[in-house]
GROMACS .gro file of C-alpha atoms in nm:
model
  332
    1MET     CA    1  -0.011   0.005   0.013
    2LYS     CA    2   0.097   0.361  -0.047
    3GLU     CA    3   0.268   0.524   0.264
    4ILE     CA    4   0.067   0.821   0.399
    5SER     CA    5   0.407   0.963   0.424
    6GLN     CA    6   0.407   0.950   0.061
    7PHE     CA    7   0.050   1.016  -0.010
    8ILE     CA    8   0.061   1.368   0.187
    9PRO     CA    9   0.299   1.534  -0.037
   10GLU     CA   10   0.125   1.394  -0.347
   11LEU     CA   11  -0.203   1.511  -0.245
   12SER     CA   12  -0.038   1.866  -0.167
   13SER     CA   13   0.108   1.886  -0.516
   14VAL     CA   14  -0.257   1.796  -0.653
   15CYS     CA   15  -0.419   2.059  -0.447
   16LYS     CA   16  -0.197   2.310  -0.569
   17ILE     CA   17  -0.269   2.216  -0.930
   18TYR     CA   18  -0.648   2.263  -0.859
   19SER     CA   19  -0.570   2.598  -0.708
   20GLY     CA   20  -0.362   2.687  -1.012
   21VAL     CA   21  -0.626   2.611  -1.241
   22ILE     CA   22  -0.866   2.865  -1.062
   23SER     CA   23  -0.617   3.115  -1.000
   24GLY     CA   24  -0.524   3.164  -1.376
   25SER     CA   25  -0.171   3.046  -1.340
   26GLY     CA   26  -0.238   2.764  -1.573
   27ILE     CA   27  -0.132   2.407  -1.602
   28ALA     CA   28   0.142   2.198  -1.796
   29CYS     CA   29   0.190   1.881  -1.943
   30GLU     CA   30   0.391   1.787  -1.631
   31ASP     CA   31   0.090   1.870  -1.408
   32ALA     CA   32  -0.160   1.666  -1.601
   33LEU     CA   33   0.066   1.368  -1.553
   34THR     CA   34   0.093   1.428  -1.181
   35LEU     CA   35  -0.254   1.400  -1.179
   36VAL     CA   36  -0.262   1.093  -1.368
   37ALA     CA   37  -0.020   0.922  -1.139
   38PHE     CA   38  -0.211   1.044  -0.856
   39ILE     CA   39  -0.541   0.881  -0.942
   40ASN     CA   40  -0.362   0.578  -1.065
   41SER     CA   41  -0.205   0.508  -0.725
   42PHE     CA   42  -0.485   0.644  -0.523
   43PRO     CA   43  -0.512   0.459  -0.190
   44SER     CA   44  -0.808   0.241  -0.098
   45VAL     CA   45  -1.024   0.341   0.216
   46HIS     CA   46  -0.878   0.030   0.369
   47ASP     CA   47  -0.518   0.113   0.298
   48LEU     CA   48  -0.575   0.460   0.442
   49GLU     CA   49  -0.717   0.345   0.754
   50SER     CA   50  -0.439   0.093   0.782
   51GLY     CA   51  -0.200   0.380   0.749
   52ILE     CA   52  -0.368   0.559   1.029
   53MET     CA   53  -0.361   0.267   1.248
   54ASP     CA   54  -0.009   0.232   1.182
   55LEU     CA   55   0.042   0.575   1.271
   56VAL     CA   56  -0.151   0.533   1.606
   57LEU     CA   57   0.083   0.232   1.718
   58LYS     CA   58   0.431   0.398   1.611
   59ALA     CA   59   0.393   0.757   1.593
   60PRO     CA   60   0.345   1.022   1.877
   61ALA     CA   61  -0.014   1.191   1.930
   62GLU     CA   62   0.118   1.501   1.795
   63ARG     CA   63   0.253   1.385   1.468
   64MET     CA   64  -0.077   1.188   1.417
   65GLU     CA   65  -0.278   1.498   1.477
   66ILE     CA   66  -0.041   1.695   1.223
   67VAL     CA   67  -0.081   1.413   0.951
   68LEU     CA   68  -0.456   1.407   1.016
   69LYS     CA   69  -0.509   1.789   0.995
   70SER     CA   70  -0.300   1.797   0.669
   71LEU     CA   71  -0.489   1.521   0.513
   72HIS     CA   72  -0.821   1.676   0.616
   73ALA     CA   73  -0.718   2.032   0.467
   74ASP     CA   74  -0.600   1.899   0.140
   75LEU     CA   75  -0.889   1.679   0.072
   76ASP     CA   76  -1.148   1.939   0.168
   77LYS     CA   77  -0.980   2.195  -0.040
   78ILE     CA   78  -1.005   1.977  -0.342
   79VAL     CA   79  -1.358   1.898  -0.290
   80THR     CA   80  -1.475   2.251  -0.217
   81LEU     CA   81  -1.275   2.383  -0.523
   82TYR     CA   82  -1.417   2.131  -0.761
   83THR     CA   83  -1.760   2.174  -0.607
   84ASP     CA   84  -1.755   2.536  -0.636
   85ASN     CA   85  -1.597   2.560  -0.982
   86SER     CA   86  -1.704   2.206  -1.136
   87ILE     CA   87  -1.824   2.357  -1.473
   88TYR     CA   88  -1.488   2.519  -1.518
   89TYR     CA   89  -1.298   2.220  -1.434
   90ASP     CA   90  -1.515   1.981  -1.660
   91ARG     CA   91  -1.461   2.217  -1.966
   92LYS     CA   92  -1.099   2.175  -1.945
   93ASP     CA   93  -0.970   1.880  -2.170
   94LEU     CA   94  -0.596   1.855  -2.059
   95ARG     CA   95  -0.525   1.658  -2.358
   96PHE     CA   96  -0.479   1.997  -2.566
   97LEU     CA   97  -0.168   2.060  -2.347
   98TRP     CA   98   0.007   1.811  -2.605
   99ASP     CA   99  -0.066   2.003  -2.917
  100LYS     CA  100   0.245   2.207  -2.922
  101PRO     CA  101   0.473   1.950  -2.805
  102LEU     CA  102   0.350   1.714  -3.055
  103SER     CA  103   0.376   1.988  -3.324
  104TYR     CA  104   0.777   2.035  -3.225
  105ALA     CA  105   0.809   1.658  -3.234
  106ASP     CA  106   0.652   1.651  -3.612
  107LYS     CA  107   0.909   1.925  -3.700
  108ASN     CA  108   1.203   1.764  -3.561
  109ILE     CA  109   1.110   1.428  -3.741
  110GLU     CA  110   1.063   1.613  -4.073
  111ALA     CA  111   1.415   1.769  -4.027
  112GLN     CA  112   1.573   1.473  -3.904
  113GLN     CA  113   1.413   1.251  -4.200
  114LYS     CA  114   1.611   1.476  -4.450
  115LYS     CA  115   1.926   1.435  -4.267
  116THR     CA  116   1.884   1.087  -4.258
  117GLN     CA  117   1.777   1.035  -4.636
  118ALA     CA  118   2.113   1.264  -4.727
  119ALA     CA  119   2.321   1.026  -4.532
  120SER     CA  120   2.134   0.716  -4.685
  121ASP     CA  121   2.202   0.887  -5.025
  122GLU     CA  122   2.561   0.948  -4.990
  123LEU     CA  123   2.611   0.590  -4.842
  124LYS     CA  124   2.444   0.405  -5.117
  125GLU     CA  125   2.644   0.620  -5.356
  126ALA     CA  126   2.975   0.540  -5.198
  127SER     CA  127   2.870   0.171  -5.168
  128ASN     CA  128   2.776   0.151  -5.534
  129SER     CA  129   3.115   0.281  -5.633
  130TYR     CA  130   3.301   0.041  -5.396
  131GLU     CA  131   3.093  -0.271  -5.539
  132MET     CA  132   3.234  -0.155  -5.883
  133THR     CA  133   3.607  -0.162  -5.782
  134PRO     CA  134   3.675  -0.489  -5.928
  135PHE     CA  135   3.547  -0.379  -6.277
  136ASN     CA  136   3.684  -0.001  -6.288
  137GLY     CA  137   4.053  -0.082  -6.276
  138MET     CA  138   4.087   0.082  -5.919
  139SER     CA  139   4.418   0.022  -5.751
  140LYS     CA  140   4.420  -0.186  -5.405
  141ASP     CA  141   4.509   0.150  -5.220
  142GLU     CA  142   4.213   0.328  -5.418
  143ALA     CA  143   3.991   0.060  -5.305
  144ALA     CA  144   4.092   0.063  -4.946
  145VAL     CA  145   4.017   0.443  -4.927
  146LEU     CA  146   3.699   0.399  -5.079
  147GLU     CA  147   3.600   0.112  -4.816
  148ARG     CA  148   3.720   0.333  -4.543
  149ARG     CA  149   3.479   0.599  -4.680
  150VAL     CA  150   3.189   0.345  -4.697
  151ASP     CA  151   3.265   0.247  -4.332
  152LYS     CA  152   3.272   0.610  -4.215
  153LEU     CA  153   2.927   0.688  -4.403
  154THR     CA  154   2.784   0.372  -4.265
  155ALA     CA  155   2.856   0.509  -3.916
  156GLU     CA  156   2.730   0.851  -3.995
  157TYR     CA  157   2.423   0.681  -4.150
  158GLN     CA  158   2.359   0.478  -3.837
  159LYS     CA  159   2.403   0.780  -3.610
  160GLU     CA  160   2.135   0.997  -3.817
  161LYS     CA  161   1.895   0.683  -3.824
  162ALA     CA  162   1.936   0.653  -3.443
  163LYS     CA  163   1.831   1.010  -3.411
  164LEU     CA  164   1.530   0.987  -3.621
  165GLN     CA  165   1.421   0.655  -3.415
  166ASN     CA  166   1.464   0.851  -3.108
  167PHE     CA  167   1.237   1.126  -3.240
  168TYR     CA  168   0.985   0.878  -3.345
  169ALA     CA  169   0.997   0.723  -2.993
  170LYS     CA  170   0.961   1.054  -2.818
  171ARG     CA  171   0.673   1.139  -3.029
  172LYS     CA  172   0.505   0.785  -2.966
  173SER     CA  173   0.558   0.859  -2.588
  174LEU     CA  174   0.394   1.220  -2.612
  175GLU     CA  175   0.102   1.052  -2.769
  176GLU     CA  176   0.084   0.783  -2.476
  177GLU     CA  177   0.087   1.058  -2.233
  178ARG     CA  178  -0.162   1.254  -2.423
  179TRP     CA  179  -0.427   0.949  -2.417
  180SER     CA  180  -0.340   0.839  -2.072
  181VAL     CA  181  -0.526   1.165  -1.941
  182PRO     CA  182  -0.890   1.128  -1.879
  183THR     CA  183  -1.091   1.419  -2.006
  184ASP     CA  184  -1.277   1.412  -1.682
  185ILE     CA  185  -0.980   1.367  -1.460
  186PHE     CA  186  -1.064   1.662  -1.229
  187ARG     CA  187  -1.396   1.518  -1.160
  188LEU     CA  188  -1.244   1.160  -1.103
  189ILE     CA  189  -0.987   1.302  -0.846
  190TYR     CA  190  -1.292   1.495  -0.668
  191LEU     CA  191  -1.472   1.187  -0.635
  192LYS     CA  192  -1.210   0.980  -0.480
  193CYS     CA  193  -1.095   1.285  -0.239
  194ASN     CA  194  -1.459   1.319  -0.133
  195GLY     CA  195  -1.478   0.943  -0.067
  196LEU     CA  196  -1.182   0.976   0.176
  197LEU     CA  197  -1.299   1.272   0.363
  198PRO     CA  198  -1.558   1.088   0.584
  199VAL     CA  199  -1.252   0.844   0.688
  200ILE     CA  200  -1.054   1.131   0.781
  201GLU     CA  201  -1.320   1.282   0.972
  202LYS     CA  202  -1.361   0.984   1.183
  203TYR     CA  203  -1.036   1.014   1.350
  204TYR     CA  204  -0.969   1.392   1.295
  205ASN     CA  205  -1.077   1.557   1.615
  206LYS     CA  206  -1.214   1.874   1.408
  207PRO     CA  207  -1.465   1.738   1.149
  208VAL     CA  208  -1.629   1.941   0.894
  209GLU     CA  209  -1.986   2.022   0.976
  210LYS     CA  210  -2.237   1.840   0.763
  211ASN     CA  211  -2.608   1.840   0.740
  212LYS     CA  212  -2.708   1.575   0.978
  213GLU     CA  213  -2.982   1.414   0.767
  214GLN     CA  214  -2.713   1.350   0.495
  215SER     CA  215  -2.413   1.252   0.687
  216GLU     CA  216  -2.358   0.938   0.897
  217ARG     CA  217  -2.239   0.950   1.240
  218THR     CA  218  -1.873   1.004   1.256
  219GLU     CA  219  -1.832   1.143   1.607
  220VAL     CA  220  -1.526   1.039   1.807
  221TYR     CA  221  -1.629   0.947   2.164
  222LEU     CA  222  -1.291   0.797   2.243
  223SER     CA  223  -0.974   0.862   2.083
  224MET     CA  224  -0.784   0.590   1.866
  225SER     CA  225  -0.482   0.611   2.067
  226LEU     CA  226  -0.667   0.523   2.395
  227LEU     CA  227  -0.857   0.256   2.226
  228VAL     CA  228  -0.561   0.064   2.076
  229SER     CA  229  -0.442  -0.013   2.447
  230VAL     CA  230  -0.798  -0.095   2.546
  231HIS     CA  231  -0.815  -0.343   2.237
  232GLU     CA  232  -0.489  -0.490   2.317
  233LEU     CA  233  -0.617  -0.568   2.675
  234CYS     CA  234  -0.960  -0.698   2.576
  235ASN     CA  235  -0.945  -0.854   2.249
  236GLY     CA  236  -1.005  -1.233   2.250
  237ARG     CA  237  -1.056  -1.201   2.660
  238GLN     CA  238  -1.365  -0.968   2.734
  239PHE     CA  239  -1.458  -0.936   2.354
  240GLU     CA  240  -1.433  -1.222   2.082
  241ASP     CA  241  -1.148  -1.144   1.832
  242MET     CA  242  -1.199  -0.843   1.617
  243ALA     CA  243  -0.945  -0.601   1.426
  244ALA     CA  244  -0.826  -0.273   1.616
  245ILE     CA  245  -0.983  -0.068   1.370
  246ASP     CA  246  -1.314  -0.247   1.403
  247PHE     CA  247  -1.307  -0.223   1.774
  248PHE     CA  248  -1.234   0.170   1.726
  249HIS     CA  249  -1.543   0.204   1.497
  250ALA     CA  250  -1.774  -0.007   1.741
  251LEU     CA  251  -1.687   0.180   2.042
  252ASN     CA  252  -1.732   0.507   1.867
  253LEU     CA  253  -2.091   0.391   1.757
  254HIS     CA  254  -2.011   0.462   1.402
  255GLN     CA  255  -2.271   0.332   1.142
  256ALA     CA  256  -2.193  -0.003   0.987
  257SER     CA  257  -1.939  -0.112   1.257
  258LYS     CA  258  -1.892  -0.481   1.334
  259PRO     CA  259  -2.091  -0.590   1.634
  260LEU     CA  260  -1.916  -0.632   1.967
  261GLU     CA  261  -1.931  -0.992   2.097
  262VAL     CA  262  -1.894  -1.047   2.468
  263CYS     CA  263  -1.706  -1.361   2.568
  264ARG     CA  264  -1.858  -1.579   2.812
  265ASN     CA  265  -1.834  -1.500   3.167
  266GLU     CA  266  -1.701  -1.160   3.094
  267LYS     CA  267  -2.012  -0.955   3.131
  268VAL     CA  268  -1.906  -0.796   3.476
  269ARG     CA  269  -1.577  -0.694   3.335
  270VAL     CA  270  -1.745  -0.537   3.015
  271CYS     CA  271  -1.991  -0.334   3.249
  272TYR     CA  272  -1.675  -0.205   3.420
  273LEU     CA  273  -1.488  -0.123   3.114
  274ILE     CA  274  -1.811   0.067   2.998
  275HIS     CA  275  -1.850   0.236   3.312
  276GLN     CA  276  -1.468   0.350   3.308
  277LEU     CA  277  -1.455   0.442   2.961
  278SER     CA  278  -1.762   0.662   3.007
  279GLU     CA  279  -1.557   0.882   3.249
  280LYS     CA  280  -1.348   0.975   2.943
  281ILE     CA  281  -1.656   1.094   2.759
  282ASP     CA  282  -1.808   1.449   2.777
  283LYS     CA  283  -2.090   1.452   3.035
  284GLY     CA  284  -2.357   1.556   2.766
  285MET     CA  285  -2.304   1.257   2.548
  286ARG     CA  286  -2.210   1.006   2.863
  287SER     CA  287  -2.548   0.865   2.892
  288GLU     CA  288  -2.617   0.824   2.533
  289TRP     CA  289  -2.310   0.649   2.470
  290ILE     CA  290  -2.370   0.398   2.774
  291GLY     CA  291  -2.692   0.327   2.663
  292ALA     CA  292  -2.610   0.254   2.298
  293MET     CA  293  -2.312   0.034   2.445
  294LEU     CA  294  -2.530  -0.143   2.646
  295ARG     CA  295  -2.761  -0.239   2.377
  296ASN     CA  296  -2.482  -0.338   2.130
  297THR     CA  297  -2.346  -0.567   2.392
  298GLY     CA  298  -2.667  -0.723   2.511
  299ILE     CA  299  -2.627  -0.601   2.861
  300GLU     CA  300  -2.944  -0.508   3.064
  301GLN     CA  301  -2.950  -0.168   3.223
  302GLU     CA  302  -3.054  -0.321   3.556
  303TYR     CA  303  -2.757  -0.562   3.536
  304TYR     CA  304  -2.527  -0.288   3.454
  305ARG     CA  305  -2.610  -0.078   3.762
  306SER     CA  306  -2.558  -0.366   3.965
  307LYS     CA  307  -2.242  -0.498   3.851
  308TYR     CA  308  -2.018  -0.218   3.704
  309ARG     CA  309  -1.824  -0.159   4.037
  310GLU     CA  310  -1.796  -0.529   4.110
  311PRO     CA  311  -1.421  -0.562   3.986
  312ILE     CA  312  -1.316  -0.312   4.251
  313SER     CA  313  -1.542  -0.442   4.499
  314ASP     CA  314  -1.423  -0.551   4.857
  315PRO     CA  315  -1.277  -0.799   4.810
  316PRO     CA  316  -1.253  -0.846   4.429
  317SER     CA  317  -1.183  -1.168   4.277
  318LYS     CA  318  -0.840  -1.222   4.158
  319LYS     CA  319  -0.930  -1.196   3.786
  320ASN     CA  320  -1.133  -0.881   3.848
  321LYS     CA  321  -0.843  -0.716   4.036
  322GLU     CA  322  -0.586  -0.774   3.743
  323PHE     CA  323  -0.839  -0.648   3.498
  324ALA     CA  324  -0.911  -0.315   3.716
  325GLU     CA  325  -0.540  -0.265   3.754
  326ALA     CA  326  -0.472  -0.339   3.373
  327LEU     CA  327  -0.752  -0.084   3.292
  328LYS     CA  328  -0.650   0.184   3.546
  329GLU     CA  329  -0.289   0.188   3.388
  330ILE     CA  330  -0.436   0.240   3.053
  331LEU     CA  331  -0.680   0.531   3.159
  332GLY     CA  332  -0.466   0.664   3.427
   0.00000   0.00000   0.00000
């Protein structure tokens, strides 16, 4: 997969191209090829989320925040620029950028064809003369001189022929570049970027406000950096095995997240976990989150109220005590 550290500068370059088109600074063939390379190697949602998870596990929180902020800013700018100026972008057929380079290539080919033909004619004349040496009474020395001339002209012809072939190859390359550019490339990149924005907003703590009726829930009740440690503690113990990214989505109540399956004989410790995690959530959203978590885990409200403090009761069981201590170390 493409590393986020590679994707960010590429995204920044594309963002500048989008801005340049609107500001009137123009666009060159190199810019168009940058757009083509960008869309051809565009990461999938899965790859992007995997990259973010890798950051969480390996990078400091400050760096992760900077990365997410940069990703969100450039993606949002591209989406906004296209949305506000789609008619202008859609009218730009970038293939016309190759008209002038192809015209120059044709002139170079035409000029080189003449040079190559002249070299060929001179070589042919010298070769014909050399072939007639047995019949025209030339001495051996004269024939040797003519042979050396044929060798020299052959080398010159091959040199001019190679130049011509290079010009043809260059023109073919220009044509391939030209037809590699989709006529609607600005729209295609916009669609890709717009598809990634909701992913970033799941993790970025300053999501762009959207119409609630049109957008899915993307609030982050609990940070990824916190839940990675909780996942390491609980996965396969309190909850059936699931990926860290799925655990993050489930505990943040994101739509289409995978269900949490409580392991056998672990309801008490899950109640304690829900209570302790709820202390990290703003009071205004705490009750809503607890209620949703209980529904998602199949735990009754009455059971929760009677059991959530049991792991720190006096005296707690050994397993409860170990779990409570481990969770305290994570949550502080």
